[in-house]
mmCIF file of N, CA and C in Angstrom:
data_model
loop_
_atom_site.group_PDB
_atom_site.id
_atom_site.type_symbol
_atom_site.label_atom_id
_atom_site.label_comp_id
_atom_site.label_asym_id
_atom_site.label_seq_id
_atom_site.Cartn_x
_atom_site.Cartn_y
_atom_site.Cartn_z
ATOM 1 N N MET A 1002 4.620 -0.854 -6.863
ATOM 2 C CA MET A 1002 4.787 0.552 -6.949
ATOM 3 C C MET A 1002 4.978 0.963 -8.403
ATOM 4 N N ASP A 1003 5.025 -0.030 -9.259
ATOM 5 C CA ASP A 1003 5.040 0.255 -10.689
ATOM 6 C C ASP A 1003 3.874 1.137 -11.091
ATOM 7 N N VAL A 1004 2.710 0.890 -10.486
ATOM 8 C CA VAL A 1004 1.520 1.654 -10.851
ATOM 9 C C VAL A 1004 1.763 3.132 -10.619
ATOM 10 N N ALA A 1005 2.304 3.472 -9.452
ATOM 11 C CA ALA A 1005 2.555 4.878 -9.164
ATOM 12 C C ALA A 1005 3.635 5.444 -10.077
ATOM 13 N N ARG A 1006 4.667 4.691 -10.339
ATOM 14 C CA ARG A 1006 5.766 5.189 -11.155
ATOM 15 C C ARG A 1006 5.302 5.518 -12.560
ATOM 16 N N ARG A 1007 4.452 4.733 -13.124
ATOM 17 C CA ARG A 1007 4.003 4.929 -14.500
ATOM 18 C C ARG A 1007 2.696 5.700 -14.574
ATOM 19 N N GLY A 1008 2.231 6.181 -13.460
ATOM 20 C CA GLY A 1008 0.964 6.904 -13.456
ATOM 21 C C GLY A 1008 -0.218 5.979 -13.674
ATOM 22 N N GLY A 1009 -0.011 4.682 -13.574
ATOM 23 C CA GLY A 1009 -1.098 3.730 -13.701
ATOM 24 C C GLY A 1009 -1.419 3.322 -15.120
ATOM 25 N N ALA A 1010 -0.766 3.912 -16.105
ATOM 26 C CA ALA A 1010 -1.143 3.667 -17.496
ATOM 27 C C ALA A 1010 -0.988 2.208 -17.890
ATOM 28 N N ASP A 1011 0.179 1.623 -17.674
ATOM 29 C CA ASP A 1011 0.390 0.239 -18.111
ATOM 30 C C ASP A 1011 -0.620 -0.708 -17.477
ATOM 31 N N HIS A 1012 -0.793 -0.588 -16.175
ATOM 32 C CA HIS A 1012 -1.721 -1.478 -15.487
ATOM 33 C C HIS A 1012 -3.166 -1.115 -15.812
ATOM 34 N N GLY A 1013 -3.407 0.160 -16.036
ATOM 35 C CA GLY A 1013 -4.745 0.581 -16.458
ATOM 36 C C GLY A 1013 -5.131 -0.050 -17.781
ATOM 37 N N PHE A 1014 -4.177 -0.074 -18.718
ATOM 38 C CA PHE A 1014 -4.441 -0.720 -20.005
ATOM 39 C C PHE A 1014 -4.796 -2.185 -19.788
ATOM 40 N N ALA A 1015 -4.024 -2.863 -18.947
ATOM 41 C CA ALA A 1015 -4.263 -4.287 -18.696
ATOM 42 C C ALA A 1015 -5.618 -4.520 -18.031
ATOM 43 N N LEU A 1016 -6.002 -3.657 -17.106
ATOM 44 C CA LEU A 1016 -7.302 -3.806 -16.441
ATOM 45 C C LEU A 1016 -8.454 -3.702 -17.437
ATOM 46 N N VAL A 1017 -8.359 -2.738 -18.333
ATOM 47 C CA VAL A 1017 -9.412 -2.554 -19.342
ATOM 48 C C VAL A 1017 -9.384 -3.709 -20.341
ATOM 49 N N GLU A 1018 -8.196 -4.063 -20.803
ATOM 50 C CA GLU A 1018 -8.052 -5.139 -21.786
ATOM 51 C C GLU A 1018 -8.625 -6.457 -21.274
ATOM 52 N N ARG A 1019 -8.445 -6.741 -20.002
ATOM 53 C CA ARG A 1019 -8.927 -8.004 -19.426
ATOM 54 C C ARG A 1019 -10.386 -7.929 -18.972
ATOM 55 N N GLY A 1020 -11.011 -6.764 -19.158
ATOM 56 C CA GLY A 1020 -12.417 -6.633 -18.793
ATOM 57 C C GLY A 1020 -12.666 -6.523 -17.305
ATOM 58 N N ILE A 1021 -11.624 -6.201 -16.543
ATOM 59 C CA ILE A 1021 -11.773 -6.071 -15.095
ATOM 60 C C ILE A 1021 -12.553 -4.813 -14.758
ATOM 61 N N CYS A 1022 -12.313 -3.744 -15.503
ATOM 62 C CA CYS A 1022 -13.067 -2.503 -15.342
ATOM 63 C C CYS A 1022 -12.935 -1.687 -16.621
ATOM 64 N N ASP A 1023 -13.669 -0.593 -16.687
ATOM 65 C CA ASP A 1023 -13.599 0.241 -17.884
ATOM 66 C C ASP A 1023 -12.614 1.396 -17.676
ATOM 67 N N ALA A 1024 -12.322 2.099 -18.771
ATOM 68 C CA ALA A 1024 -11.333 3.177 -18.722
ATOM 69 C C ALA A 1024 -11.742 4.283 -17.761
ATOM 70 N N GLU A 1025 -13.025 4.609 -17.724
ATOM 71 C CA GLU A 1025 -13.482 5.669 -16.827
ATOM 72 C C GLU A 1025 -13.206 5.317 -15.376
ATOM 73 N N THR A 1026 -13.387 4.049 -15.040
ATOM 74 C CA THR A 1026 -13.136 3.615 -13.669
ATOM 75 C C THR A 1026 -11.660 3.711 -13.333
ATOM 76 N N VAL A 1027 -10.791 3.276 -14.249
ATOM 77 C CA VAL A 1027 -9.346 3.377 -14.015
ATOM 78 C C VAL A 1027 -8.968 4.829 -13.762
ATOM 79 N N ASP A 1028 -9.407 5.722 -14.654
ATOM 80 C CA ASP A 1028 -9.056 7.139 -14.494
ATOM 81 C C ASP A 1028 -9.608 7.711 -13.197
ATOM 82 N N ALA A 1029 -10.851 7.390 -12.870
ATOM 83 C CA ALA A 1029 -11.469 7.918 -11.652
ATOM 84 C C ALA A 1029 -10.737 7.438 -10.402
ATOM 85 N N VAL A 1030 -10.389 6.162 -10.382
ATOM 86 C CA VAL A 1030 -9.699 5.618 -9.204
ATOM 87 C C VAL A 1030 -8.320 6.256 -9.043
ATOM 88 N N ILE A 1031 -7.576 6.379 -10.130
ATOM 89 C CA ILE A 1031 -6.243 6.982 -10.024
ATOM 90 C C ILE A 1031 -6.346 8.439 -9.591
ATOM 91 N N LYS A 1032 -7.281 9.175 -10.185
ATOM 92 C CA LYS A 1032 -7.432 10.590 -9.815
ATOM 93 C C LYS A 1032 -7.863 10.757 -8.367
ATOM 94 N N ALA A 1033 -8.699 9.859 -7.866
ATOM 95 C CA ALA A 1033 -9.234 9.994 -6.514
ATOM 96 C C ALA A 1033 -8.350 9.348 -5.456
ATOM 97 N N SER A 1034 -7.358 8.584 -5.870
ATOM 98 C CA SER A 1034 -6.520 7.914 -4.871
ATOM 99 C C SER A 1034 -5.080 8.399 -4.979
ATOM 100 N N PHE A 1035 -4.177 7.551 -5.389
ATOM 101 C CA PHE A 1035 -2.772 7.929 -5.359
ATOM 102 C C PHE A 1035 -2.408 9.027 -6.347
ATOM 103 N N GLY A 1036 -3.198 9.239 -7.374
ATOM 104 C CA GLY A 1036 -2.886 10.272 -8.359
ATOM 105 C C GLY A 1036 -2.762 11.653 -7.749
ATOM 106 N N ARG A 1037 -3.588 11.956 -6.775
ATOM 107 C CA ARG A 1037 -3.541 13.271 -6.114
ATOM 108 C C ARG A 1037 -2.268 13.443 -5.300
ATOM 109 N N ARG A 1038 -1.714 12.335 -4.847
ATOM 110 C CA ARG A 1038 -0.524 12.411 -4.000
ATOM 111 C C ARG A 1038 0.757 12.520 -4.798
ATOM 112 N N LEU A 1039 0.726 12.189 -6.094
ATOM 113 C CA LEU A 1039 1.964 12.127 -6.869
ATOM 114 C C LEU A 1039 2.703 13.463 -6.923
ATOM 115 N N ALA A 1040 1.994 14.561 -6.797
ATOM 116 C CA ALA A 1040 2.669 15.865 -6.794
ATOM 117 C C ALA A 1040 3.475 16.076 -5.517
ATOM 118 N N VAL A 1041 3.153 15.326 -4.475
ATOM 119 C CA VAL A 1041 3.802 15.498 -3.177
ATOM 120 C C VAL A 1041 4.678 14.301 -2.824
ATOM 121 N N LEU A 1042 4.214 13.110 -3.142
ATOM 122 C CA LEU A 1042 4.918 11.888 -2.767
ATOM 123 C C LEU A 1042 5.430 11.156 -3.991
ATOM 124 N N GLY A 1043 6.667 10.746 -3.945
ATOM 125 C CA GLY A 1043 7.165 9.817 -4.951
ATOM 126 C C GLY A 1043 6.669 8.422 -4.606
ATOM 127 N N PRO A 1044 6.804 7.473 -5.506
ATOM 128 C CA PRO A 1044 6.276 6.138 -5.252
ATOM 129 C C PRO A 1044 6.936 5.427 -4.075
ATOM 130 N N LEU A 1045 8.205 5.683 -3.827
ATOM 131 C CA LEU A 1045 8.859 5.027 -2.705
ATOM 132 C C LEU A 1045 8.490 5.688 -1.385
ATOM 133 N N GLU A 1046 8.304 7.016 -1.394
ATOM 134 C CA GLU A 1046 7.789 7.693 -0.198
ATOM 135 C C GLU A 1046 6.398 7.155 0.118
ATOM 136 N N ASN A 1047 5.569 6.961 -0.909
ATOM 137 C CA ASN A 1047 4.234 6.430 -0.697
ATOM 138 C C ASN A 1047 4.291 5.019 -0.120
ATOM 139 N N ALA A 1048 5.204 4.191 -0.619
ATOM 140 C CA ALA A 1048 5.340 2.829 -0.089
ATOM 141 C C ALA A 1048 5.739 2.864 1.381
ATOM 142 N N ASP A 1049 6.660 3.763 1.733
ATOM 143 C CA ASP A 1049 7.040 3.884 3.136
ATOM 144 C C ASP A 1049 5.881 4.408 3.975
ATOM 145 N N LEU A 1050 5.124 5.362 3.442
ATOM 146 C CA LEU A 1050 4.000 5.934 4.176
ATOM 147 C C LEU A 1050 2.947 4.876 4.496
ATOM 148 N N VAL A 1051 2.549 4.098 3.508
ATOM 149 C CA VAL A 1051 1.503 3.091 3.740
ATOM 150 C C VAL A 1051 2.060 1.819 4.354
ATOM 151 N N GLY A 1052 3.365 1.625 4.211
ATOM 152 C CA GLY A 1052 4.022 0.438 4.757
ATOM 153 C C GLY A 1052 4.461 -0.494 3.645
ATOM 154 N N THR A 1053 5.717 -0.906 3.717
ATOM 155 C CA THR A 1053 6.209 -1.812 2.684
ATOM 156 C C THR A 1053 5.500 -3.151 2.739
ATOM 157 N N ASP A 1054 4.985 -3.525 3.927
ATOM 158 C CA ASP A 1054 4.233 -4.767 4.021
ATOM 159 C C ASP A 1054 2.939 -4.689 3.219
ATOM 160 N N LEU A 1055 2.266 -3.526 3.232
ATOM 161 C CA LEU A 1055 1.061 -3.352 2.415
ATOM 162 C C LEU A 1055 1.428 -3.339 0.938
ATOM 163 N N ALA A 1056 2.520 -2.650 0.593
ATOM 164 C CA ALA A 1056 2.965 -2.641 -0.804
ATOM 165 C C ALA A 1056 3.256 -4.061 -1.279
ATOM 166 N N LEU A 1057 3.873 -4.868 -0.431
ATOM 167 C CA LEU A 1057 4.149 -6.254 -0.790
ATOM 168 C C LEU A 1057 2.849 -7.033 -0.964
ATOM 169 N N ALA A 1058 1.878 -6.796 -0.095
ATOM 170 C CA ALA A 1058 0.585 -7.486 -0.230
ATOM 171 C C ALA A 1058 -0.074 -7.141 -1.560
ATOM 172 N N VAL A 1059 0.012 -5.876 -1.969
ATOM 173 C CA VAL A 1059 -0.532 -5.476 -3.269
ATOM 174 C C VAL A 1059 0.200 -6.225 -4.382
ATOM 175 N N HIS A 1060 1.506 -6.300 -4.274
ATOM 176 C CA HIS A 1060 2.281 -7.025 -5.281
ATOM 177 C C HIS A 1060 1.884 -8.495 -5.335
ATOM 178 N N ASN A 1061 1.637 -9.098 -4.178
ATOM 179 C CA ASN A 1061 1.289 -10.515 -4.131
ATOM 180 C C ASN A 1061 -0.122 -10.811 -4.630
ATOM 181 N N VAL A 1062 -1.064 -9.915 -4.354
ATOM 182 C CA VAL A 1062 -2.467 -10.193 -4.650
ATOM 183 C C VAL A 1062 -2.931 -9.554 -5.953
ATOM 184 N N VAL A 1063 -2.646 -8.278 -6.146
ATOM 185 C CA VAL A 1063 -3.204 -7.547 -7.281
ATOM 186 C C VAL A 1063 -2.359 -7.691 -8.544
ATOM 187 N N LEU A 1064 -1.074 -7.465 -8.421
ATOM 188 C CA LEU A 1064 -0.237 -7.401 -9.612
ATOM 189 C C LEU A 1064 -0.189 -8.679 -10.443
ATOM 190 N N PRO A 1065 -0.251 -9.870 -9.841
ATOM 191 C CA PRO A 1065 -0.221 -11.059 -10.691
ATOM 192 C C PRO A 1065 -1.360 -11.097 -11.718
ATOM 193 N N ALA A 1066 -2.465 -10.470 -11.381
ATOM 194 C CA ALA A 1066 -3.611 -10.473 -12.299
ATOM 195 C C ALA A 1066 -3.457 -9.449 -13.417
ATOM 196 N N ILE A 1067 -2.591 -8.456 -13.219
ATOM 197 C CA ILE A 1067 -2.512 -7.390 -14.221
ATOM 198 C C ILE A 1067 -1.105 -7.092 -14.706
ATOM 199 N N ASP A 1068 -0.098 -7.816 -14.219
ATOM 200 C CA ASP A 1068 1.279 -7.540 -14.611
ATOM 201 C C ASP A 1068 1.954 -8.850 -14.981
ATOM 202 N N ASN A 1069 2.897 -8.809 -15.884
ATOM 203 C CA ASN A 1069 3.551 -10.032 -16.314
ATOM 204 C C ASN A 1069 4.765 -10.405 -15.474
ATOM 205 N N ARG A 1070 5.073 -9.621 -14.472
ATOM 206 C CA ARG A 1070 6.185 -9.965 -13.577
ATOM 207 C C ARG A 1070 5.823 -11.279 -12.885
ATOM 208 N N PRO A 1071 6.767 -12.192 -12.756
ATOM 209 C CA PRO A 1071 6.438 -13.490 -12.155
ATOM 210 C C PRO A 1071 6.097 -13.403 -10.671
ATOM 211 N N GLY A 1072 6.377 -12.310 -10.036
ATOM 212 C CA GLY A 1072 6.071 -12.159 -8.614
ATOM 213 C C GLY A 1072 6.406 -10.760 -8.167
ATOM 214 N N PRO A 1073 6.283 -10.512 -6.889
ATOM 215 C CA PRO A 1073 6.581 -9.171 -6.384
ATOM 216 C C PRO A 1073 8.069 -8.875 -6.461
ATOM 217 N N SER A 1074 8.397 -7.629 -6.291
ATOM 218 C CA SER A 1074 9.778 -7.181 -6.315
ATOM 219 C C SER A 1074 10.593 -7.906 -5.248
ATOM 220 N N PRO A 1075 11.686 -8.547 -5.637
ATOM 221 C CA PRO A 1075 12.550 -9.180 -4.632
ATOM 222 C C PRO A 1075 13.083 -8.171 -3.615
ATOM 223 N N TYR A 1076 13.346 -6.953 -4.069
ATOM 224 C CA TYR A 1076 13.830 -5.925 -3.151
ATOM 225 C C TYR A 1076 12.768 -5.597 -2.101
ATOM 226 N N LEU A 1077 11.526 -5.472 -2.545
ATOM 227 C CA LEU A 1077 10.427 -5.195 -1.625
ATOM 228 C C LEU A 1077 10.246 -6.359 -0.650
ATOM 229 N N GLN A 1078 10.355 -7.573 -1.134
ATOM 230 C CA GLN A 1078 10.259 -8.734 -0.253
ATOM 231 C C GLN A 1078 11.339 -8.697 0.822
ATOM 232 N N LYS A 1079 12.561 -8.308 0.437
ATOM 233 C CA LYS A 1079 13.661 -8.245 1.402
ATOM 234 C C LYS A 1079 13.415 -7.164 2.447
ATOM 235 N N LEU A 1080 12.905 -6.004 2.028
ATOM 236 C CA LEU A 1080 12.604 -4.952 3.001
ATOM 237 C C LEU A 1080 11.636 -5.468 4.061
ATOM 238 N N VAL A 1081 10.575 -6.117 3.629
ATOM 239 C CA VAL A 1081 9.575 -6.618 4.575
ATOM 240 C C VAL A 1081 10.188 -7.707 5.458
ATOM 241 N N ALA A 1082 10.941 -8.625 4.865
ATOM 242 C CA ALA A 1082 11.576 -9.693 5.640
ATOM 243 C C ALA A 1082 12.534 -9.128 6.680
ATOM 244 N N ASP A 1083 13.187 -8.018 6.355
ATOM 245 C CA ASP A 1083 14.126 -7.374 7.275
ATOM 246 C C ASP A 1083 13.432 -6.459 8.286
ATOM 247 N N GLY A 1084 12.089 -6.398 8.236
ATOM 248 C CA GLY A 1084 11.350 -5.560 9.179
ATOM 249 C C GLY A 1084 11.372 -4.085 8.847
ATOM 250 N N LYS A 1085 11.778 -3.748 7.645
ATOM 251 C CA LYS A 1085 11.820 -2.347 7.212
ATOM 252 C C LYS A 1085 10.476 -2.014 6.579
ATOM 253 N N LEU A 1086 9.537 -1.612 7.428
ATOM 254 C CA LEU A 1086 8.141 -1.432 7.039
ATOM 255 C C LEU A 1086 7.763 0.013 6.782
ATOM 256 N N GLY A 1087 8.724 0.865 6.504
ATOM 257 C CA GLY A 1087 8.426 2.266 6.223
ATOM 258 C C GLY A 1087 8.165 3.029 7.506
ATOM 259 N N PHE A 1088 7.145 3.861 7.503
ATOM 260 C CA PHE A 1088 6.828 4.696 8.663
ATOM 261 C C PHE A 1088 6.589 3.836 9.908
ATOM 262 N N LYS A 1089 6.030 2.657 9.726
ATOM 263 C CA LYS A 1089 5.714 1.787 10.865
ATOM 264 C C LYS A 1089 6.945 1.450 11.696
ATOM 265 N N SER A 1090 8.083 1.273 11.019
ATOM 266 C CA SER A 1090 9.304 0.880 11.717
ATOM 267 C C SER A 1090 10.379 1.978 11.712
ATOM 268 N N GLY A 1091 10.118 3.068 10.998
ATOM 269 C CA GLY A 1091 11.095 4.142 10.912
ATOM 270 C C GLY A 1091 12.059 3.992 9.749
ATOM 271 N N GLU A 1092 11.936 2.893 9.019
ATOM 272 C CA GLU A 1092 12.779 2.687 7.844
ATOM 273 C C GLU A 1092 12.069 1.769 6.866
ATOM 274 N N GLY A 1093 12.191 2.122 5.598
ATOM 275 C CA GLY A 1093 11.675 1.300 4.504
ATOM 276 C C GLY A 1093 12.642 1.471 3.359
ATOM 277 N N PHE A 1094 12.215 2.154 2.310
ATOM 278 C CA PHE A 1094 13.134 2.478 1.225
ATOM 279 C C PHE A 1094 14.185 3.477 1.692
ATOM 280 N N ARG A 1095 13.840 4.235 2.746
ATOM 281 C CA ARG A 1095 14.802 5.131 3.378
ATOM 282 C C ARG A 1095 14.444 5.282 4.841
ATOM 283 N N LYS A 1096 15.335 5.887 5.635
ATOM 284 C CA LYS A 1096 15.098 6.070 7.067
ATOM 285 C C LYS A 1096 14.222 7.299 7.278
ATOM 286 N N TRP A 1097 13.323 7.205 8.282
ATOM 287 C CA TRP A 1097 12.385 8.279 8.580
ATOM 288 C C TRP A 1097 12.396 8.578 10.072
ATOM 289 N N SER A 1098 12.791 9.794 10.434
ATOM 290 C CA SER A 1098 12.655 10.210 11.828
ATOM 291 C C SER A 1098 11.185 10.579 12.067
ATOM 292 N N GLN A 1099 10.810 10.700 13.307
ATOM 293 C CA GLN A 1099 9.434 11.120 13.628
ATOM 294 C C GLN A 1099 9.143 12.492 13.026
ATOM 295 N N GLU A 1100 10.139 13.380 13.071
ATOM 296 C CA GLU A 1100 9.954 14.721 12.522
ATOM 297 C C GLU A 1100 9.766 14.676 11.007
ATOM 298 N N GLN A 1101 10.547 13.842 10.328
ATOM 299 C CA GLN A 1101 10.401 13.704 8.870
ATOM 300 C C GLN A 1101 9.035 13.128 8.506
ATOM 301 N N GLN A 1102 8.593 12.152 9.279
ATOM 302 C CA GLN A 1102 7.274 11.557 9.031
ATOM 303 C C GLN A 1102 6.184 12.616 9.192
ATOM 304 N N ALA A 1103 6.263 13.370 10.271
ATOM 305 C CA ALA A 1103 5.249 14.403 10.530
ATOM 306 C C ALA A 1103 5.266 15.461 9.429
ATOM 307 N N ALA A 1104 6.448 15.855 8.977
ATOM 308 C CA ALA A 1104 6.550 16.875 7.929
ATOM 309 C C ALA A 1104 5.958 16.367 6.616
ATOM 310 N N LEU A 1105 6.237 15.120 6.265
ATOM 311 C CA LEU A 1105 5.699 14.569 5.021
ATOM 312 C C LEU A 1105 4.182 14.434 5.094
ATOM 313 N N ARG A 1106 3.678 13.960 6.223
ATOM 314 C CA ARG A 1106 2.220 13.857 6.392
ATOM 315 C C ARG A 1106 1.568 15.239 6.281
ATOM 316 N N ALA A 1107 2.185 16.246 6.904
ATOM 317 C CA ALA A 1107 1.626 17.607 6.858
ATOM 318 C C ALA A 1107 1.617 18.132 5.428
ATOM 319 N N ARG A 1108 2.697 17.897 4.680
ATOM 320 C CA ARG A 1108 2.750 18.319 3.276
ATOM 321 C C ARG A 1108 1.668 17.641 2.459
ATOM 322 N N LEU A 1109 1.473 16.351 2.693
ATOM 323 C CA LEU A 1109 0.460 15.593 1.963
ATOM 324 C C LEU A 1109 -0.940 16.106 2.292
ATOM 325 N N VAL A 1110 -1.229 16.311 3.560
ATOM 326 C CA VAL A 1110 -2.549 16.803 3.968
ATOM 327 C C VAL A 1110 -2.809 18.177 3.372
ATOM 328 N N ALA A 1111 -1.828 19.061 3.419
ATOM 329 C CA ALA A 1111 -2.000 20.406 2.856
ATOM 330 C C ALA A 1111 -2.272 20.331 1.358
ATOM 331 N N HIS A 1112 -1.552 19.478 0.658
ATOM 332 C CA HIS A 1112 -1.760 19.319 -0.783
ATOM 333 C C HIS A 1112 -3.152 18.772 -1.086
ATOM 334 N N LEU A 1113 -3.564 17.758 -0.349
ATOM 335 C CA LEU A 1113 -4.877 17.159 -0.588
ATOM 336 C C LEU A 1113 -6.006 18.143 -0.280
ATOM 337 N N LYS A 1114 -5.857 18.918 0.793
ATOM 338 C CA LYS A 1114 -6.878 19.920 1.113
ATOM 339 C C LYS A 1114 -6.948 20.988 0.030
ATOM 340 N N ALA A 1115 -5.797 21.423 -0.457
ATOM 341 C CA ALA A 1115 -5.786 22.426 -1.529
ATOM 342 C C ALA A 1115 -6.437 21.868 -2.793
ATOM 343 N N SER A 1116 -6.168 20.603 -3.099
ATOM 344 C CA SER A 1116 -6.797 19.968 -4.267
ATOM 345 C C SER A 1116 -8.303 19.889 -4.095
ATOM 346 N N ARG A 1117 -8.740 19.520 -2.906
ATOM 347 C CA ARG A 1117 -10.171 19.440 -2.620
ATOM 348 C C ARG A 1117 -10.827 20.811 -2.760
ATOM 349 N N ASP A 1118 -10.178 21.818 -2.226
ATOM 350 C CA ASP A 1118 -10.727 23.173 -2.299
ATOM 351 C C ASP A 1118 -10.809 23.659 -3.734
ATOM 352 N N GLN A 1119 -9.840 23.310 -4.559
ATOM 353 C CA GLN A 1119 -9.875 23.679 -5.977
ATOM 354 C C GLN A 1119 -11.044 22.989 -6.670
ATOM 355 N N GLU A 1120 -11.289 21.743 -6.331
ATOM 356 C CA GLU A 1120 -12.407 21.005 -6.944
ATOM 357 C C GLU A 1120 -13.747 21.627 -6.518
ATOM 358 N N LYS A 1121 -13.861 22.004 -5.255
ATOM 359 C CA LYS A 1121 -15.091 22.605 -4.765
ATOM 360 C C LYS A 1121 -15.354 23.957 -5.442
ATOM 361 N N ALA A 1122 -14.295 24.669 -5.766
ATOM 362 C CA ALA A 1122 -14.430 26.010 -6.361
ATOM 363 C C ALA A 1122 -14.876 25.957 -7.817
ATOM 364 N N LYS A 1123 -14.773 24.809 -8.437
ATOM 365 C CA LYS A 1123 -15.146 24.687 -9.857
ATOM 366 C C LYS A 1123 -16.637 24.720 -10.057
#
């Protein structure tokens, strides 16, 4: 979730430096994926939304190639080991009622639709 917290810059630099992709690709991917959600979702809300197990998988597979951390977040590993999988289990970085989950999803969808409509209007 470091990528979301830093807006992708640190890892984006590493991706370009290692020749994994070019700067345009990094910017395009961030803008078209989690970047649009940052106005609505914080990085921990996003981890709960997609599932802490998926966030852990990203840490295990992707981050070792682009980050100097020796492994994934121990805290994230503990959440997954404890079955705290975010929306999937009702708790991850924080507890989520069904109503809270629905409200956050609705806010995210409304934001993404508004962003799409703004892009179409250009």
